[in-house]
Tab-separated table of C-alpha atoms in Angstrom:
chain	number	residue	atom	x	y	z
J	255	MET	CA	90.609	135.174	-4.917
J	256	PRO	CA	88.714	132.024	-5.609
J	257	SER	CA	89.808	129.668	-2.462
J	258	THR	CA	91.509	126.247	-2.412
J	259	VAL	CA	88.427	124.845	-0.760
J	260	CYS	CA	85.289	123.535	-2.062
J	261	PRO	CA	81.993	124.945	-0.630
J	262	GLU	CA	79.928	121.746	-0.809
J	263	THR	CA	82.385	120.165	1.281
J	264	ASN	CA	83.833	123.123	3.253
J	265	THR	CA	87.439	120.121	2.659
J	266	GLU	CA	90.469	120.565	0.321
J	267	PRO	CA	90.360	118.892	-2.286
J	268	LYS	CA	92.635	115.611	-1.558
J	269	ASP	CA	93.792	112.913	-4.500
J	270	LEU	CA	93.769	108.256	-3.382
J	271	ASN	CA	97.083	109.226	-0.713
J	272	GLU	CA	94.940	111.996	0.692
J	273	ASP	CA	98.045	114.265	-0.674
J	274	THR	CA	95.993	117.819	-1.062
J	275	PRO	CA	97.255	120.422	-3.765
J	276	LEU	CA	99.546	122.555	-0.961
J	277	HIS	CA	101.096	118.678	-0.388
J	278	ILE	CA	101.965	118.605	-4.088
J	279	ALA	CA	102.884	121.542	-4.438
J	280	ALA	CA	105.573	120.840	-1.531
J	281	ALA	CA	106.667	117.226	-2.598
J	282	GLU	CA	107.328	119.545	-6.098
J	283	GLY	CA	109.527	123.205	-4.873
J	284	GLU	CA	107.030	124.983	-6.143
J	285	ASP	CA	107.761	127.925	-3.585
J	286	GLU	CA	105.742	129.907	-5.972
J	287	MET	CA	102.443	127.796	-6.404
J	288	ILE	CA	102.772	127.035	-2.757
J	289	THR	CA	101.924	130.794	-1.346
J	290	LEU	CA	99.569	131.489	-4.307
J	291	LEU	CA	98.133	128.044	-2.741
J	292	LEU	CA	98.479	129.620	0.523
J	293	GLU	CA	96.497	133.057	-0.064
J	294	ALA	CA	93.906	131.267	-0.908
J	295	GLY	CA	92.823	129.307	2.037
J	296	ALA	CA	94.687	126.471	2.315
J	297	SER	CA	95.628	124.769	5.414
J	298	VAL	CA	98.816	124.097	5.647
J	299	ASP	CA	98.133	121.346	8.837
J	300	CYS	CA	96.086	119.786	6.717
J	301	ARG	CA	97.456	116.006	6.234
J	302	ASN	CA	97.383	113.486	4.434
J	303	ALA	CA	96.285	109.543	4.813
J	304	ARG	CA	99.704	108.571	6.416
J	305	GLY	CA	99.184	111.659	9.151
J	306	ARG	CA	101.846	114.375	6.917
J	307	VAL	CA	101.164	118.009	6.309
J	308	PRO	CA	102.957	119.875	3.501
J	309	LEU	CA	105.827	120.608	6.354
J	310	HIS	CA	106.699	116.836	5.926
J	311	ALA	CA	106.547	116.701	1.897
J	312	ALA	CA	108.957	120.129	1.659
J	313	ALA	CA	111.804	118.482	4.247
J	314	GLU	CA	112.004	114.731	2.916
J	315	LYS	CA	112.885	116.561	-0.698
J	316	GLY	CA	115.484	119.164	1.063
J	317	TYR	CA	113.645	122.055	-0.399
J	318	SER	CA	113.826	124.721	2.151
J	319	THR	CA	112.128	127.595	0.714
J	320	CYS	CA	109.403	125.898	0.688
J	321	LEU	CA	109.270	124.998	4.226
J	322	ARG	CA	110.293	129.326	4.750
J	323	ILE	CA	107.154	129.349	3.371
J	324	LEU	CA	105.494	126.647	5.664
J	325	LEU	CA	106.673	127.721	8.381
J	326	ASP	CA	106.316	130.954	7.960
J	327	LYS	CA	102.427	130.387	7.327
J	328	LYS	CA	102.319	128.513	10.884
J	329	ILE	CA	104.302	131.365	12.807
J	330	SER	CA	101.608	133.378	11.614
J	331	ASP	CA	98.570	131.490	12.304
J	332	VAL	CA	100.515	130.998	15.810
J	333	LYS	CA	99.724	134.390	16.009
J	334	ALA	CA	95.846	134.165	15.406
J	335	LEU	CA	95.622	132.886	18.964
J	336	GLU	CA	97.299	135.204	21.034
J	337	PRO	CA	94.623	137.164	22.681
J	338	VAL	CA	92.018	139.559	21.363
J	339	GLU	CA	92.555	142.428	22.334
J	340	GLY	CA	88.977	144.228	23.821
J	341	GLU	CA	87.470	147.447	23.402
J	342	ASP	CA	89.168	148.504	26.446
J	343	GLY	CA	92.565	148.182	24.842
J	344	GLU	CA	92.793	144.997	27.223
J	345	GLY	CA	93.862	141.412	26.075
J	346	GLY	CA	90.555	139.146	26.578
J	347	ALA	CA	90.952	135.875	26.539
J	348	PRO	CA	90.480	133.014	23.843
J	349	PRO	CA	87.488	131.795	22.716
J	350	PRO	CA	86.919	128.184	24.105
J	351	PRO	CA	86.993	124.968	21.506
J	352	PRO	CA	85.399	124.760	18.615
J	353	ALA	CA	82.691	121.944	20.030
J	354	ASP	CA	83.300	118.738	18.318
J	355	PRO	CA	88.182	119.879	17.380
J	356	VAL	CA	91.265	117.327	17.439
J	357	ALA	CA	91.768	119.167	20.860
J	358	GLU	CA	94.438	116.213	21.554
J	359	GLU	CA	96.641	114.830	19.142
J	360	VAL	CA	97.695	110.057	20.916
J	361	ILE	CA	99.986	108.885	18.856
J	362	PRO	CA	100.744	105.547	18.387
J	363	ASP	CA	103.058	104.189	21.374
J	364	ALA	CA	105.501	101.311	20.539
J	365	ASP	CA	102.695	98.197	20.644
J	366	GLY	CA	100.987	100.517	18.139
J	367	GLU	CA	99.105	101.170	21.143
J	368	GLY	CA	97.325	105.329	22.031
J	369	ALA	CA	98.027	106.782	25.125
J	370	GLU	CA	93.969	107.632	27.139
J	371	GLY	CA	96.095	110.451	29.546
J	372	ALA	CA	98.012	110.916	31.426
J	373	GLU	CA	98.904	107.106	32.777
J	374	GLY	CA	98.923	106.407	28.424
J	375	ASP	CA	102.547	104.318	27.022
J	376	GLY	CA	101.837	107.320	23.893
J	377	GLU	CA	102.839	110.337	23.870
J	378	ILE	CA	100.152	113.256	23.906
J	379	PHE	CA	100.752	116.242	22.115
J	380	SER	CA	97.947	119.011	23.030
J	381	GLN	CA	96.688	121.797	22.100
J	382	SER	CA	96.635	124.508	24.756
J	383	ARG	CA	95.536	127.952	22.302
J	384	TRP	CA	92.358	128.977	20.389
J	385	ARG	CA	91.080	131.977	18.451
J	386	GLU	CA	88.819	131.264	15.748
J	387	ASP	CA	88.997	128.872	13.698
J	388	VAL	CA	92.582	128.123	13.903
J	389	VAL	CA	93.722	125.849	15.337
J	390	ILE	CA	97.718	124.064	14.944
J	391	ALA	CA	97.979	121.480	15.108
J	392	PRO	CA	101.825	119.400	15.948
J	393	THR	CA	103.831	118.190	13.090
J	394	VAL	CA	104.023	114.704	13.445
J	395	ASP	CA	102.809	111.405	11.812
J	396	TRP	CA	101.061	108.661	13.017
J	397	GLU	CA	103.616	107.225	13.286
J	398	GLY	CA	105.538	110.136	14.842
J	399	THR	CA	107.011	111.067	12.291
J	400	THR	CA	108.375	115.029	12.129
J	401	PRO	CA	109.663	117.060	9.170
J	402	LEU	CA	113.598	116.802	11.226
J	403	HIS	CA	113.131	113.519	11.293
J	404	LEU	CA	113.002	113.406	7.277
J	405	ALA	CA	115.468	116.345	6.704
J	406	ALA	CA	117.542	113.999	8.845
J	407	ARG	CA	117.353	110.849	7.271
J	408	ASP	CA	118.244	111.705	4.415
J	409	GLY	CA	120.543	114.347	5.551
J	410	HIS	CA	119.061	117.932	3.811
J	411	ILE	CA	121.098	120.067	6.283
J	412	ASP	CA	119.527	123.434	4.829
J	413	CYS	CA	116.128	122.485	6.198
J	414	VAL	CA	118.101	120.665	9.618
J	415	LYS	CA	119.600	123.873	10.331
J	416	MET	CA	116.635	125.440	9.628
J	417	LEU	CA	114.682	123.218	12.493
J	418	VAL	CA	116.591	123.449	14.819
J	419	ASP	CA	117.684	127.255	14.523
J	420	GLY	CA	114.159	128.865	14.163
J	421	PRO	CA	113.947	131.024	16.724
J	422	PHE	CA	109.721	129.440	16.444
J	423	PRO	CA	106.592	129.912	18.798
J	424	VAL	CA	106.804	126.973	21.113
J	425	GLU	CA	103.656	126.024	19.572
J	426	ILE	CA	105.497	124.697	16.901
J	427	LYS	CA	109.202	124.158	17.895
J	428	ILE	CA	110.075	120.663	17.366
J	429	PRO	CA	111.943	119.475	19.621
J	430	ILE	CA	115.582	117.804	18.850
J	431	ASP	CA	114.932	114.562	19.820
J	432	ALA	CA	111.092	113.701	19.497
J	433	PRO	CA	111.418	110.434	19.059
J	434	ASP	CA	109.078	108.658	16.141
J	435	MET	CA	106.467	105.704	16.825
J	436	CYS	CA	110.432	103.514	17.404
J	437	LYS	CA	111.534	105.977	20.067
J	438	ARG	CA	114.008	107.090	17.099
J	439	THR	CA	114.926	110.026	17.349
J	440	ALA	CA	116.745	112.697	13.986
J	441	LEU	CA	120.316	111.594	15.147
J	442	HIS	CA	119.570	108.192	15.090
J	443	LEU	CA	119.037	108.498	11.373
J	444	ALA	CA	121.552	110.732	10.623
J	445	ALA	CA	123.601	108.936	11.939
J	446	GLN	CA	122.618	105.761	10.615
J	447	ASN	CA	122.903	107.016	7.083
J	448	GLY	CA	126.674	108.723	7.469
J	449	HIS	CA	124.966	112.017	6.807
J	450	LEU	CA	128.148	113.796	9.456
J	451	GLU	CA	127.321	117.534	8.075
J	452	VAL	CA	122.929	117.221	9.833
J	453	VAL	CA	125.038	114.889	13.256
J	454	THR	CA	127.151	118.016	14.009
J	455	ALA	CA	124.006	120.285	12.934
J	456	LEU	CA	122.684	118.435	15.686
J	457	LEU	CA	124.545	117.883	18.385
J	458	GLU	CA	125.618	121.682	18.242
J	459	GLY	CA	122.269	122.007	19.281
J	460	ARG	CA	122.104	119.717	21.776
J	461	ALA	CA	120.565	115.916	20.489
J	462	ASP	CA	121.343	113.510	22.371
J	463	PRO	CA	123.959	111.301	21.706
J	464	THR	CA	122.019	109.071	24.267
J	465	ALA	CA	118.801	108.545	23.072
J	466	ALA	CA	117.982	104.862	22.533
J	467	ASP	CA	115.471	103.511	20.151
J	468	ILE	CA	113.231	101.054	21.813
J	469	GLU	CA	115.768	97.791	20.790
J	470	GLY	CA	118.602	100.079	23.083
J	471	VAL	CA	120.371	101.593	20.164
J	472	THR	CA	121.889	104.756	20.271
J	473	PRO	CA	122.963	106.881	17.098
J	474	LEU	CA	126.616	105.445	17.907
J	475	HIS	CA	125.448	101.283	16.969
J	476	LEU	CA	124.030	103.328	14.035
J	477	ALA	CA	126.904	104.891	12.556
J	478	ILE	CA	129.639	101.911	13.688
J	479	ALA	CA	127.236	99.272	11.607
J	480	SER	CA	127.495	101.270	8.604
J	481	GLY	CA	131.371	101.761	8.363
J	482	PHE	CA	131.397	106.115	9.681
J	483	VAL	CA	134.304	105.525	11.751
J	484	GLU	CA	134.543	110.081	11.693
J	485	LEU	CA	130.417	110.134	12.362
J	486	THR	CA	132.014	107.342	15.035
J	487	GLU	CA	134.347	109.199	17.281
J	488	LEU	CA	132.644	112.624	16.500
J	489	LEU	CA	129.537	110.757	19.285
J	490	ILE	CA	131.997	109.380	21.039
J	491	ALA	CA	133.612	112.310	21.922
J	492	SER	CA	129.920	114.625	21.983
J	493	GLY	CA	129.551	112.058	25.170
J	494	ALA	CA	128.099	108.560	23.317
J	495	ASP	CA	128.350	105.345	25.701
J	496	VAL	CA	130.631	103.059	24.451
J	497	LYS	CA	129.685	100.314	27.105
J	498	ALA	CA	125.664	101.191	26.243
J	499	MET	CA	123.967	97.773	25.030
J	500	ASP	CA	120.926	96.924	23.131
J	501	VAL	CA	118.534	94.959	24.635
J	502	ASN	CA	120.818	91.669	22.839
J	503	GLY	CA	123.239	92.798	25.618
J	504	GLN	CA	125.204	93.735	23.005
J	505	ASP	CA	127.139	97.104	23.023
J	506	VAL	CA	128.549	98.745	20.415
J	507	LEU	CA	132.492	96.866	19.828
J	508	HIS	CA	129.430	94.083	19.185
J	509	TRP	CA	128.312	96.009	16.292
J	510	ALA	CA	130.796	96.636	15.256
J	511	ALA	CA	132.460	92.978	15.061
J	512	SER	CA	128.831	91.858	13.482
J	513	GLU	CA	129.605	93.703	11.173
J	514	GLY	CA	133.077	93.527	10.206
J	515	VAL	CA	134.009	96.590	9.739
J	516	LEU	CA	137.499	96.188	11.097
J	517	ASP	CA	138.448	100.543	10.531
J	518	ALA	CA	135.767	100.619	13.924
J	519	VAL	CA	136.223	98.680	15.885
J	520	ASP	CA	140.246	99.629	16.102
J	521	SER	CA	138.329	103.017	16.600
J	522	LEU	CA	136.870	101.927	19.398
J	523	LEU	CA	139.954	99.034	21.042
J	524	VAL	CA	141.974	102.107	20.718
J	525	LYS	CA	139.166	104.559	23.125
J	526	GLY	CA	139.044	101.433	25.345
J	527	SER	CA	135.101	100.357	24.590
């Protein structure tokens, strides 16, 4: 089968957004094309100009079948990292990394500065195991956004459940409370957009309802400001802090009053906020 890799440059073809054909196929829900491209050697970890891999595209559009195919490919790549069997039948240690890999990917912090080592402010995602030319890239873009963020934001419950439930090898497991550059989690985005089923799935997966972003805003702030009363009550029942304050000293009642959300204010007053 012909390869997707250009022999002259040893890279995959990219458009002006640095999307590869696999990015495009994932964004269009073309599962058969994805399978064909992967069989031809397309990289599931190839990034575009935003630092996103094809998994991001499939999750953002809600194409669960495409997402499953891409995840299966990542799982098989992880298995390729397992120690190679030696001639004596015992597993040998993986070979050292290639001469010039990106062994650590630095995700910028809220100030736009990257982390350098343990004392940095950003988050470092390390690639710790190697075999041949297989490298498992962390599934975050340059702003720290994961496929779970995108699926949760847009209410794609099948994709959310797939990413939350797994099971996946630790190398590709997306932490359910993974923060983006602004320290917002998937639960923040689902709550902000009123996706009750997604919020339920995330909470069942032990997402933290008290998580605060860089401005001290919690999922409860976002849900109540948008008038999602049922979602607000679910968050409170799951342990969300009704007294949590943002950086301006405003709790969720302030937010509800500011937005004129009468039902939400009434619900909070009943609960004694």
